[in-house]
Every structure is written in C-alpha cells, then in structure tokens.
mmCIF file of C-alpha atoms in Angstrom:
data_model
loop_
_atom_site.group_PDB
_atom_site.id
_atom_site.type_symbol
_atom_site.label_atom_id
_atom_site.label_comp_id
_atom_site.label_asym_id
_atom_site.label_seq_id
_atom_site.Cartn_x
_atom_site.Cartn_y
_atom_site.Cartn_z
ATOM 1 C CA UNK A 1 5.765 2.422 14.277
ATOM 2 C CA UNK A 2 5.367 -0.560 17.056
ATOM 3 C CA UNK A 3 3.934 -3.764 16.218
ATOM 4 C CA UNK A 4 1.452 -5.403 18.745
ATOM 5 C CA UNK A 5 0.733 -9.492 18.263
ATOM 6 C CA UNK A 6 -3.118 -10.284 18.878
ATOM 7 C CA UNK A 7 -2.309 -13.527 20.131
ATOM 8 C CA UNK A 8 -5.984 -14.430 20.404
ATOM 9 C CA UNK A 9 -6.376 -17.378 18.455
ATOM 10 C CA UNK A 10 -3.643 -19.182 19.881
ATOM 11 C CA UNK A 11 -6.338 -19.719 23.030
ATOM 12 C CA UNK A 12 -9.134 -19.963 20.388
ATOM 13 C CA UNK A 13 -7.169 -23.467 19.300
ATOM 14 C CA UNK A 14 -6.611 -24.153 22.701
ATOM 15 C CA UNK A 15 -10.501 -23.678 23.648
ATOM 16 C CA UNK A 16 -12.039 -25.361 20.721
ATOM 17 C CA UNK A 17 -10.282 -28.603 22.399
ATOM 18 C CA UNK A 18 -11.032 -28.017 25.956
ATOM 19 C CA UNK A 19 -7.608 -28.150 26.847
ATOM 20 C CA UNK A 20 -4.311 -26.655 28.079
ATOM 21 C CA UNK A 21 -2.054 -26.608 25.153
ATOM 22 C CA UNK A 22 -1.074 -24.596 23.261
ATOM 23 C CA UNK A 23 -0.048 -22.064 25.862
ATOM 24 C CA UNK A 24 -0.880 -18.318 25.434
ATOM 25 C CA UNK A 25 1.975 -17.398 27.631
ATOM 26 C CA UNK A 26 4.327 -19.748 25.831
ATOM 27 C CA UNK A 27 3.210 -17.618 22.503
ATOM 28 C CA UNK A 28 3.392 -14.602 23.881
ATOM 29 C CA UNK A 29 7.219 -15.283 24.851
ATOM 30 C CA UNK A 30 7.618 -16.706 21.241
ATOM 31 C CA UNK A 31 6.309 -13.504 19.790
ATOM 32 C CA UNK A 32 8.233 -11.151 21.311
ATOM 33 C CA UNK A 33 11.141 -13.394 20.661
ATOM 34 C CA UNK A 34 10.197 -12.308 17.308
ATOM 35 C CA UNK A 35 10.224 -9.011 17.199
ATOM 36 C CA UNK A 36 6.703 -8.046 19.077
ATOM 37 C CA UNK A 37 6.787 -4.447 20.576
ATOM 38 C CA UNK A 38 3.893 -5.655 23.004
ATOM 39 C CA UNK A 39 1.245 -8.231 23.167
ATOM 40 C CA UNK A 40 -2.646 -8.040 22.740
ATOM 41 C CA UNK A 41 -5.252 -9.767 24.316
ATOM 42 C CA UNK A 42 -9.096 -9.925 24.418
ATOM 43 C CA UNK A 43 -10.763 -11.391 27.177
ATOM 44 C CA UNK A 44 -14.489 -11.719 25.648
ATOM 45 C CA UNK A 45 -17.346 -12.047 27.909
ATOM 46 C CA UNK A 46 -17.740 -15.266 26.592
ATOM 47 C CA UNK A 47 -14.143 -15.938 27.052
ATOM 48 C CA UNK A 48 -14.282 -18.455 23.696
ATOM 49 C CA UNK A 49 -9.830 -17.774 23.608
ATOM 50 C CA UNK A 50 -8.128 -16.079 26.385
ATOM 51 C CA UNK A 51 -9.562 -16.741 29.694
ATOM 52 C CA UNK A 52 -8.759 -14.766 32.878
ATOM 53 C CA UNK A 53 -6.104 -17.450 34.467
ATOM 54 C CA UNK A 54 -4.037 -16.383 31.399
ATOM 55 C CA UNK A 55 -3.715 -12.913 32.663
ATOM 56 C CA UNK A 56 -1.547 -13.163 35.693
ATOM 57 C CA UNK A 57 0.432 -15.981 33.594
ATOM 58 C CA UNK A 58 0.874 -13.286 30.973
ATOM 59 C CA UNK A 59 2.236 -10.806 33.046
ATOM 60 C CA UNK A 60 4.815 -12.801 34.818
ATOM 61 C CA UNK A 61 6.453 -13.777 31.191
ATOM 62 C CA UNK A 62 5.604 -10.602 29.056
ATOM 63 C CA UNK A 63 9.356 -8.348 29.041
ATOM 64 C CA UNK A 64 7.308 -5.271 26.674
ATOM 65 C CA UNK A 65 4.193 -4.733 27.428
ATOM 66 C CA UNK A 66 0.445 -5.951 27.303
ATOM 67 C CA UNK A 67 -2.454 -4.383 25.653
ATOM 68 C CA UNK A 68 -5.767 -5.681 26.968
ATOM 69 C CA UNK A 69 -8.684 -5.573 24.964
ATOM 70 C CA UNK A 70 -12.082 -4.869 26.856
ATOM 71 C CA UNK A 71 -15.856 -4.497 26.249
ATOM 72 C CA UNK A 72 -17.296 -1.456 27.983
ATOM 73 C CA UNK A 73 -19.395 -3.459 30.795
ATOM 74 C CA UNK A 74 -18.611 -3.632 34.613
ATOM 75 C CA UNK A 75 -17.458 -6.847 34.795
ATOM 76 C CA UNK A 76 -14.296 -5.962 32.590
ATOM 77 C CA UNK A 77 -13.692 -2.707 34.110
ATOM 78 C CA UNK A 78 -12.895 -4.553 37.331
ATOM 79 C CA UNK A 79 -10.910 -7.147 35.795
ATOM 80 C CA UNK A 80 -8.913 -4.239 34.252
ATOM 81 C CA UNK A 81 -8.597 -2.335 37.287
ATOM 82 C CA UNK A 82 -7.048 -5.545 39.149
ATOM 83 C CA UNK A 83 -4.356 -6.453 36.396
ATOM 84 C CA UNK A 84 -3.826 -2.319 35.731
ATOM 85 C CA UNK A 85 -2.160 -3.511 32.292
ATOM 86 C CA UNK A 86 -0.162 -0.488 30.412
ATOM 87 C CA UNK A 87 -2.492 -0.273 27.447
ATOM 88 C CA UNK A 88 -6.649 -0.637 27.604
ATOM 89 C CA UNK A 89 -8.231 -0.856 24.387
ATOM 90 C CA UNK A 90 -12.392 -0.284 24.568
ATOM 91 C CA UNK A 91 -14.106 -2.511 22.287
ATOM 92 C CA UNK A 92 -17.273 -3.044 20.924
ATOM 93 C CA UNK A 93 -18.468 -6.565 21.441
ATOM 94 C CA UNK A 94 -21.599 -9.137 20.082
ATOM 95 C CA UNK A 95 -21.501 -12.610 21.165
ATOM 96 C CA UNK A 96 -22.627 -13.808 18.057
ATOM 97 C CA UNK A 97 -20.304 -12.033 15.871
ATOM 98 C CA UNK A 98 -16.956 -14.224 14.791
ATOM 99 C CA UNK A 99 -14.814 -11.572 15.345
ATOM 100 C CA UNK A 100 -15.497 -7.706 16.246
ATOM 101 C CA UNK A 101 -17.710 -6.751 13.288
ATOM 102 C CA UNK A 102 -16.989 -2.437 13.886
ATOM 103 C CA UNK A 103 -16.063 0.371 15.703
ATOM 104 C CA UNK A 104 -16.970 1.091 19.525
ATOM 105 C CA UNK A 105 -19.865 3.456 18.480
ATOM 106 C CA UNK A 106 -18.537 6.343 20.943
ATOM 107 C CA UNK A 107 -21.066 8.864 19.544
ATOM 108 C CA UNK A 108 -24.255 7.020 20.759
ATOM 109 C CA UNK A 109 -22.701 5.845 24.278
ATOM 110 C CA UNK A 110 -20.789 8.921 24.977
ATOM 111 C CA UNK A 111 -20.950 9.202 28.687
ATOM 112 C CA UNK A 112 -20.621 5.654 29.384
ATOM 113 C CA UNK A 113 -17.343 5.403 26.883
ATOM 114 C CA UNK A 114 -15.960 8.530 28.880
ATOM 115 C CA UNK A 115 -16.475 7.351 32.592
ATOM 116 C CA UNK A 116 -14.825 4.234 31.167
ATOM 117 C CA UNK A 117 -11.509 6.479 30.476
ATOM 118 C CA UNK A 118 -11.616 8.481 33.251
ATOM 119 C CA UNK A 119 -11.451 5.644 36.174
ATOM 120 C CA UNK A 120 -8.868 3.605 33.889
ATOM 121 C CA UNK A 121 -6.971 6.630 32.869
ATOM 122 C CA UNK A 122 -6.605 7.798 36.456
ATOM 123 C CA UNK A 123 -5.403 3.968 37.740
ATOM 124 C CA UNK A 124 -2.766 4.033 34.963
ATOM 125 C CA UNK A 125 -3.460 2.380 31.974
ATOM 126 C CA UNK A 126 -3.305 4.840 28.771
ATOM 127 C CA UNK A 127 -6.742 4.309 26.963
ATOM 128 C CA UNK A 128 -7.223 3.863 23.337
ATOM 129 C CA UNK A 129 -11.117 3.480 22.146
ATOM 130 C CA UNK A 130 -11.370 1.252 18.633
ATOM 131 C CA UNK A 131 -13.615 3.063 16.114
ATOM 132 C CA UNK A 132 -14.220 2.842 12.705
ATOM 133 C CA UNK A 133 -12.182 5.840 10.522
ATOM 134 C CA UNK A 134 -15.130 8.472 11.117
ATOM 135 C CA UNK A 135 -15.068 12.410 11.926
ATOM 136 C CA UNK A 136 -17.798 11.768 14.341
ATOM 137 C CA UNK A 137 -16.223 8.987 15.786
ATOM 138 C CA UNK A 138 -13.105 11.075 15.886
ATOM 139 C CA UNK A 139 -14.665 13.945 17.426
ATOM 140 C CA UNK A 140 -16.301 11.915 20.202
ATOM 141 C CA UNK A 141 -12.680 9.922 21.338
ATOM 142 C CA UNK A 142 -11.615 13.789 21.774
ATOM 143 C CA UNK A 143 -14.854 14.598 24.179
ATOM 144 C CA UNK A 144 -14.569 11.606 25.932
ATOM 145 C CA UNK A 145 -11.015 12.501 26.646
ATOM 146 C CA UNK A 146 -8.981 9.728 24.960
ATOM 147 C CA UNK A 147 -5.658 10.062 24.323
ATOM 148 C CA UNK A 148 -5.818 7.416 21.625
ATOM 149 C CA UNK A 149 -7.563 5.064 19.475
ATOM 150 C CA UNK A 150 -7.445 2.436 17.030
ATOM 151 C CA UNK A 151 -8.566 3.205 13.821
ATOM 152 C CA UNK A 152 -10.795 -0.183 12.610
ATOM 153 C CA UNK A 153 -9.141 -1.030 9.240
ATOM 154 C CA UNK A 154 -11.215 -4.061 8.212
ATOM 155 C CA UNK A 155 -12.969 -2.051 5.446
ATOM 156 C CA UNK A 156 -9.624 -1.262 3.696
ATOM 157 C CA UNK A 157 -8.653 -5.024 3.819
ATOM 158 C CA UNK A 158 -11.776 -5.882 2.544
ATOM 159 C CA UNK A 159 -11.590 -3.369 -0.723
ATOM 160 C CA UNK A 160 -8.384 -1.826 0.038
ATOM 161 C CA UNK A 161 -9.374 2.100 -0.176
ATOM 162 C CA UNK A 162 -6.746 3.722 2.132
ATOM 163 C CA UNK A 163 -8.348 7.082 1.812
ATOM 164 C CA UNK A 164 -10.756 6.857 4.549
ATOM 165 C CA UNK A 165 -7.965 5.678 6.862
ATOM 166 C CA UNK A 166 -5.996 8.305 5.194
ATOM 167 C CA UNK A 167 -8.415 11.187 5.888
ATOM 168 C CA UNK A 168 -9.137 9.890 9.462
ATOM 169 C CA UNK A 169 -5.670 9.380 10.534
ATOM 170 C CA UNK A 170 -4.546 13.221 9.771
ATOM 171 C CA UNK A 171 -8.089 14.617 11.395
ATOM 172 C CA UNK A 172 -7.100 12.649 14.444
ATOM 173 C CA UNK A 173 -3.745 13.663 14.002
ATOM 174 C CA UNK A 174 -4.825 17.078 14.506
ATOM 175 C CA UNK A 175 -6.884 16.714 17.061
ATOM 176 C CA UNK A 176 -3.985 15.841 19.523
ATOM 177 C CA UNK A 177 -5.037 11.657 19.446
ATOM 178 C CA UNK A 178 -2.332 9.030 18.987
ATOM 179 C CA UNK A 179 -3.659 7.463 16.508
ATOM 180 C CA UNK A 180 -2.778 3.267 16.285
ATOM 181 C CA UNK A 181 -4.928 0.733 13.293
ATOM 182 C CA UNK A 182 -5.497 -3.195 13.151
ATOM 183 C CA UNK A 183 -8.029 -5.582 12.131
ATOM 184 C CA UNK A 184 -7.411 -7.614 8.904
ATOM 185 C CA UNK A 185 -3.780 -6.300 8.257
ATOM 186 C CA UNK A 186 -1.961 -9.235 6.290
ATOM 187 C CA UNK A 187 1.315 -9.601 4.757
ATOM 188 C CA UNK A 188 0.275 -7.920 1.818
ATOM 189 C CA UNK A 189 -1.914 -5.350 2.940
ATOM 190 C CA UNK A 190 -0.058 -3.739 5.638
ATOM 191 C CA UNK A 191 2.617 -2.123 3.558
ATOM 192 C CA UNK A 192 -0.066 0.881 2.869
ATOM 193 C CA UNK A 193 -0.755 1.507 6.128
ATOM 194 C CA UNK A 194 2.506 2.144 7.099
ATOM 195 C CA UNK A 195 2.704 5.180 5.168
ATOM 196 C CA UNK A 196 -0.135 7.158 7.513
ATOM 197 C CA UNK A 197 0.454 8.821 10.478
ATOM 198 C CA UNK A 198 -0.035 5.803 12.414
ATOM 199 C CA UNK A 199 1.939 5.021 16.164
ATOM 200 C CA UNK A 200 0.914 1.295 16.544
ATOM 201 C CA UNK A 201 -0.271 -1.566 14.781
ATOM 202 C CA UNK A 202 -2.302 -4.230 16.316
ATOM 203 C CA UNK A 203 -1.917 -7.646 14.206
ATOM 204 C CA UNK A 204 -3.338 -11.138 15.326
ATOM 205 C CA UNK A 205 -5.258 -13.366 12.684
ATOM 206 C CA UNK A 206 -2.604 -13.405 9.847
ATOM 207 C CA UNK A 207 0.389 -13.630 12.149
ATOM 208 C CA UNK A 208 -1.124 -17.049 13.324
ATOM 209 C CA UNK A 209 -2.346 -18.653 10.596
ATOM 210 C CA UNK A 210 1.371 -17.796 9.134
ATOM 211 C CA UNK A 211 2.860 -19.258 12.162
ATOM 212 C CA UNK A 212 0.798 -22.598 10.939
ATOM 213 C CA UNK A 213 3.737 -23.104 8.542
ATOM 214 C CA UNK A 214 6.995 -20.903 9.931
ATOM 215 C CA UNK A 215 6.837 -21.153 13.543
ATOM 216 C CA UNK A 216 5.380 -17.913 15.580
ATOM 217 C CA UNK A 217 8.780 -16.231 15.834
ATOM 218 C CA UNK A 218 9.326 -15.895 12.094
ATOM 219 C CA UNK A 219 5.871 -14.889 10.914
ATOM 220 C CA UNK A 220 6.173 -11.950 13.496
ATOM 221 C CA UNK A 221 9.868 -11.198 11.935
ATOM 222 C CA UNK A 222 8.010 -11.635 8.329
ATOM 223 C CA UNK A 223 5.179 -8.768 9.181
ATOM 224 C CA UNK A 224 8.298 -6.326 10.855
ATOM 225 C CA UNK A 225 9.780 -6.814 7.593
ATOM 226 C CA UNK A 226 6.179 -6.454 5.749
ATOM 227 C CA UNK A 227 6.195 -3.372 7.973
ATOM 228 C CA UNK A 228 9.672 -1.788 6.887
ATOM 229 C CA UNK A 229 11.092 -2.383 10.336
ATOM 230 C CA UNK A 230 14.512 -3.849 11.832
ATOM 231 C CA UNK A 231 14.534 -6.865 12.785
ATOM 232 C CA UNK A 232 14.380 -7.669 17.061
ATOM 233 C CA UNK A 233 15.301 -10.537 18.581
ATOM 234 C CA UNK A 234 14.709 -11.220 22.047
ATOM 235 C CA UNK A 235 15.703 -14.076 24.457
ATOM 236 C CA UNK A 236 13.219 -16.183 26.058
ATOM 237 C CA UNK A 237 13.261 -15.767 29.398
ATOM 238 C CA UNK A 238 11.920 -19.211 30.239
ATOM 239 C CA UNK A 239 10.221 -22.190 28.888
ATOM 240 C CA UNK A 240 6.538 -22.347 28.892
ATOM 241 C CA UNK A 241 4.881 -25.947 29.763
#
C-alpha cells in the first residue's frame, strides 16, 4: 500500500494570509522526505489553497510522483492536459462546501465522466474517479472505463463502519478496478483500512494539523507507521524559499 500526502492546506494557510509562505513546494519536498509515495493536489475552481503557479513549481521539486485532483469542467481538463501529471483524480466539487462533501456521482453524469477518461487516459495520466463505496457507483467507473478510483471514506471516519468500504473494495476488486481510499483517515482510524484490498491511500487534513506540533516530515513517518509500513527517508533535493 502507497501513501499519498494531500498537501492542500499547507496553501489554504498560505491563502487565508494573502501571501507567499508557507511554500507548497517546500512541503511537498518535506513530505516525501518523510516517507510520501507521491503528492496530492487540488486545484479548486476557486483556487482558495493551491493555485496554478504552484504546479510547474511542484513538478520541478517532486522526485515520486504527483496526483492532481480535478473537477470535471473544461477549464481543468486543459490545465491537466498541459501539466500531463502521472495520476488524475475526478472530483466532485461545490464552492460552498468546506471540503468535498461526496462522491463524483458517475451514475447521473456518465458520458461526461467517461469523455473525461478517455482524452486524459489517452495523453497519459492513469485516471482514478472518487466515489462514494456504492455498487452503482462501482459499476459506472467500470462503463466509463476507469482503471481506478478512490473509494470516499469520510462516512467510516465519521461512524467507523468498515463494512461498506469492505463490501465495495472486493466488488471493485472484482471488477478489474484498482481500487485506492482517503478522506478523513487519521492516526487512529487508518489502521482498519489497511486491512482491505486497497492500492493507495490519499491523506491530507490530519497529516497537517499533526505537522502543527512534529514538523511535516515526522507526522508523514507517524501515519507510515499508523499504516504498518517501513519507514522512507528521502534527501531533499534543494531548499525551498
């Protein structure tokens, strides 16, 4: 199992100032220096944490690999088909919501969700659509031609019921998907979700607000540890401003 760092909120502190510090690239370096398998962004419409000038910044200090986070809207699938990152997650997005509320509802925007894979499939990115742990949902991410998604797991942090992860994680299984989970994974929640059939987990909130008090570095160490795996330390390649 990989571990992906949302490192989101990092901008979100920047933003809320109106100013350049702290530095998502400089976090990004910090979290792989930890032990991050790749990095995650979302570039919102409303761009209220990482803004598109972090992008190119990002990949000129990222050594894995970045996972950008989209809504399904024209203006993003150009921005993703200039940067051609490895990983594209689809996203359902409302400005008004503090952070994404559900899953990309794939059922009721079918076609649009699978021209979406298609053009970035075909310019290289592998395509993951995040969905709430549903058959239908499930079944969808397979006709739209997906070879992955992200199973939503806010509703098990919230009561912690694994079994509808459980359940959707072995249909999906099945079905051929790669199957990857985030959204409201902590330190003490994430041990359970290790134990499905899961590739990837994407992490963000709680590795922040831990780095608060331990420095980025160790509260990514502290959720590979959370997560039962090794320990991976990489050197910085430079120092951010």
């Amino acid at each position: 199992m990989k571990l992906g760092v949302n490192i989101d909120h990092v901008g979100t502190l920047r933003q809320v100032r109106g100013v350049s510090y702290p530095d998502v690239a400089a976090a990004a370096e910090a979290a792989e220096a930890g032990g991050a398998d790749f990095i995650t962004v979302h570039l919102r419409e409303d761009r209220r944490h990482v803004i598109d000038s972090d992008l190119p910044r990002l990949a000129a200090v990222v050594q894995t690999h970045i996972n950008l986070e989209i809504a399904v809207t024209d203006e993003m699938r150009e921005i993703a088909m200039a940067y051609k990152p490895a990983s594209i997650c689809l996203v359902p997005e409302k400005r008004e919501e503090l952070t994404t509320e559900g899953g990309l509802d794939v059922v009721g925007h079918l076609a649009r969700v699978r021209d979406f894979v298609t053009t970035l499939s075909t310019a290289g990115s592998e395509v993951s659509l995040f969905i709430d742990p549903e058959e239908a949902q499930i079944a969808a991410a397979v006709q739209c031609g997906a070879p992955a998604i992200e199973l939503h797991t806010g509703r098990y942090a919230a009561d912690g019921n694994l079994q509808p992860l459980k359940h959707a994680a072995a249909v999906a299984t099945a079905a051929g998907l790669k199957v990857n989970a985030g959204h409201g994974l902590t330190l003490e929640n994430v041990a359970a979700v290790c134990t499905l059939p899961v590739t990837e987990l994407n992490i963000g909130h709680s590795i922040i607000a831990r780095a608060v008090f331990v420095g980025l570095a160790q509260a990514v160490a502290e959720m590979r540890q959370a997560m039962g795996l090794a320990a991976i330390i990489r050197p910085r390649q430079s120092q951010q401003p």
